[in-house]
């Protein structure tokens, strides 16, 4: 068993993700490794993972993640993840309890950042990261995590 990754700044995380995804083309494998890196490396995180878009069902379905048991399906436009899927824009939510229609998968979560994953103009899913700390995610976190998503998207677009 490997030793846990030490806590990193979000700036240090981007080169690690680049290294992991640069030699792998499988979407699920890359999502699984990104979720694990985020979960182990970022401080004050209690869930990190992906929800995958199912066009025929018009909903997100749980994908690779790290953390506690999660909601399995999220309809388009519902909660933070469903809103991001609908609008295709990153949302930073300082207090999830103040977000209209928030879906409480883990009562310990206090703040959240969700980023759309869009490749070739099509929604692939969302990256969801939760924290047990209110106002955990900064604008710098948003920028760097958007870089992480861009690295994943680059592997999808070939």
Coordinates of C-alpha atoms in Angstrom, one line a residue:
X1 CA 0.0 0.0 0.0
X2 CA 1.4 3.4 -0.9
X3 CA 1.9 6.2 1.6
X4 CA -0.7 9.0 1.6
X5 CA 0.1 12.0 -0.5
X6 CA 1.0 15.1 1.6
X7 CA -1.4 18.0 1.6
X8 CA -0.7 20.3 -1.4
X9 CA -1.7 23.7 -2.5
X10 CA -4.0 23.7 -5.5
X11 CA -1.1 25.2 -7.5
X12 CA 1.0 22.1 -6.7
X13 CA -1.8 19.8 -7.8
X14 CA -2.0 20.9 -11.4
X15 CA 1.5 19.4 -12.4
X16 CA 0.6 16.2 -10.6
X17 CA -2.6 15.8 -12.5
X18 CA -0.8 16.6 -15.8
X19 CA 1.6 13.9 -15.0
X20 CA -1.1 11.3 -14.2
X21 CA -3.3 12.0 -17.3
X22 CA -0.5 12.6 -19.8
X23 CA 0.0 8.9 -20.5
X24 CA -3.6 7.6 -20.1
X25 CA -6.5 8.0 -22.5
X26 CA -9.2 6.1 -20.6
X27 CA -11.8 8.6 -19.2
X28 CA -12.8 6.5 -16.2
X29 CA -9.2 5.8 -15.2
X30 CA -8.3 9.5 -15.4
X31 CA -11.4 10.5 -13.5
X32 CA -10.6 8.0 -10.8
X33 CA -7.0 9.1 -10.4
X34 CA -8.0 12.8 -10.4
X35 CA -10.6 12.2 -7.7
X36 CA -8.1 10.3 -5.6
X37 CA -5.4 13.0 -6.0
X38 CA -7.9 15.8 -5.1
X39 CA -9.2 13.9 -2.1
X40 CA -5.8 13.0 -0.7
X41 CA -3.9 16.2 -1.5
X42 CA -6.3 19.1 -0.9
X43 CA -6.8 20.1 2.8
X44 CA -10.3 20.3 4.3
X45 CA -12.0 18.1 1.7
X46 CA -14.5 15.4 2.6
X47 CA -15.6 14.3 -1.0
X48 CA -14.2 14.5 -4.4
X49 CA -15.5 13.0 -7.6
X50 CA -17.3 13.0 -10.9
X51 CA -20.9 12.7 -11.9
X52 CA -21.3 11.6 -15.5
X53 CA -24.0 13.0 -17.8
X54 CA -26.6 10.6 -19.2
X55 CA -28.2 12.4 -22.1
X56 CA -31.1 9.9 -22.7
X57 CA -32.0 10.2 -19.0
X58 CA -31.3 13.9 -18.7
X59 CA -29.5 13.4 -15.4
X60 CA -26.1 12.9 -13.8
X61 CA -25.0 9.5 -12.6
X62 CA -22.3 8.9 -10.0
X63 CA -18.9 8.2 -11.4
X64 CA -15.4 7.8 -9.9
X65 CA -15.1 9.4 -6.5
X66 CA -13.4 9.4 -3.1
X67 CA -15.3 9.9 0.2
X68 CA -18.5 8.7 1.8
X69 CA -21.5 7.2 0.2
X70 CA -22.9 9.6 -2.4
X71 CA -26.1 10.4 -4.2
X72 CA -26.4 8.2 -7.2
X73 CA -28.5 10.2 -9.6
X74 CA -29.0 14.0 -9.9
X75 CA -31.6 15.4 -12.3
X76 CA -30.6 18.3 -14.6
X77 CA -31.1 21.6 -12.8
X78 CA -31.3 20.1 -9.3
X79 CA -28.9 21.0 -6.6
X80 CA -25.4 22.4 -7.2
X81 CA -24.3 19.6 -9.6
X82 CA -27.5 19.7 -11.6
X83 CA -27.3 23.5 -11.9
X84 CA -23.7 23.3 -13.1
X85 CA -24.7 20.6 -15.7
X86 CA -27.5 22.8 -16.9
X87 CA -25.6 26.1 -17.1
X88 CA -22.1 24.7 -17.9
X89 CA -20.5 27.2 -15.5
X90 CA -18.4 26.6 -12.4
X91 CA -20.2 27.3 -9.1
X92 CA -18.4 28.0 -5.9
X93 CA -20.9 27.7 -3.0
X94 CA -19.6 29.1 0.3
X95 CA -22.5 27.7 2.3
X96 CA -24.4 24.7 0.7
X97 CA -27.3 25.1 3.2
X98 CA -28.1 28.5 1.7
X99 CA -28.1 27.1 -1.9
X100 CA -31.7 26.7 -3.1
X101 CA -32.5 23.1 -3.8
X102 CA -29.2 21.8 -2.3
X103 CA -29.1 18.0 -2.2
X104 CA -27.5 16.9 1.1
X105 CA -25.7 13.7 0.3
X106 CA -23.4 14.1 3.3
X107 CA -24.6 16.2 6.2
X108 CA -21.0 17.1 7.1
X109 CA -20.6 19.1 3.9
X110 CA -20.6 22.9 4.4
X111 CA -19.2 24.3 1.1
X112 CA -18.8 23.0 -2.4
X113 CA -17.2 23.7 -5.8
X114 CA -18.6 22.1 -8.9
X115 CA -17.0 22.4 -12.4
X116 CA -18.5 21.3 -15.7
X117 CA -16.6 18.8 -17.9
X118 CA -17.4 19.7 -21.5
X119 CA -15.5 18.1 -24.4
X120 CA -16.1 18.9 -28.1
X121 CA -19.1 21.1 -27.0
X122 CA -20.9 18.2 -25.3
X123 CA -21.4 17.8 -21.5
X124 CA -19.5 14.8 -20.2
X125 CA -20.3 15.5 -16.5
X126 CA -19.2 17.5 -13.5
X127 CA -16.4 17.5 -11.0
X128 CA -17.7 17.9 -7.5
X129 CA -15.6 18.7 -4.4
X130 CA -17.1 19.1 -1.0
X131 CA -15.7 20.5 2.2
X132 CA -16.8 20.3 5.9
X133 CA -15.7 23.9 6.2
X134 CA -17.8 26.9 5.2
X135 CA -16.3 29.2 2.5
X136 CA -13.5 26.7 1.8
X137 CA -13.1 27.4 -1.9
X138 CA -11.4 30.6 -3.2
X139 CA -11.2 32.1 -6.6
X140 CA -7.6 30.7 -6.9
X141 CA -9.1 27.2 -6.2
X142 CA -11.6 27.8 -9.0
X143 CA -8.9 28.8 -11.5
X144 CA -6.6 25.9 -10.7
X145 CA -9.4 23.3 -10.6
X146 CA -10.6 24.6 -14.0
X147 CA -7.0 23.8 -15.2
X148 CA -7.4 20.3 -13.8
X149 CA -10.7 19.9 -15.7
X150 CA -9.0 21.2 -18.9
X151 CA -6.3 18.6 -18.5
X152 CA -8.9 15.9 -18.3
X153 CA -10.8 17.4 -21.3
X154 CA -7.6 17.4 -23.4
X155 CA -7.4 13.6 -22.9
X156 CA -11.0 13.3 -24.1
X157 CA -10.5 15.4 -27.2
X158 CA -7.4 13.6 -28.2

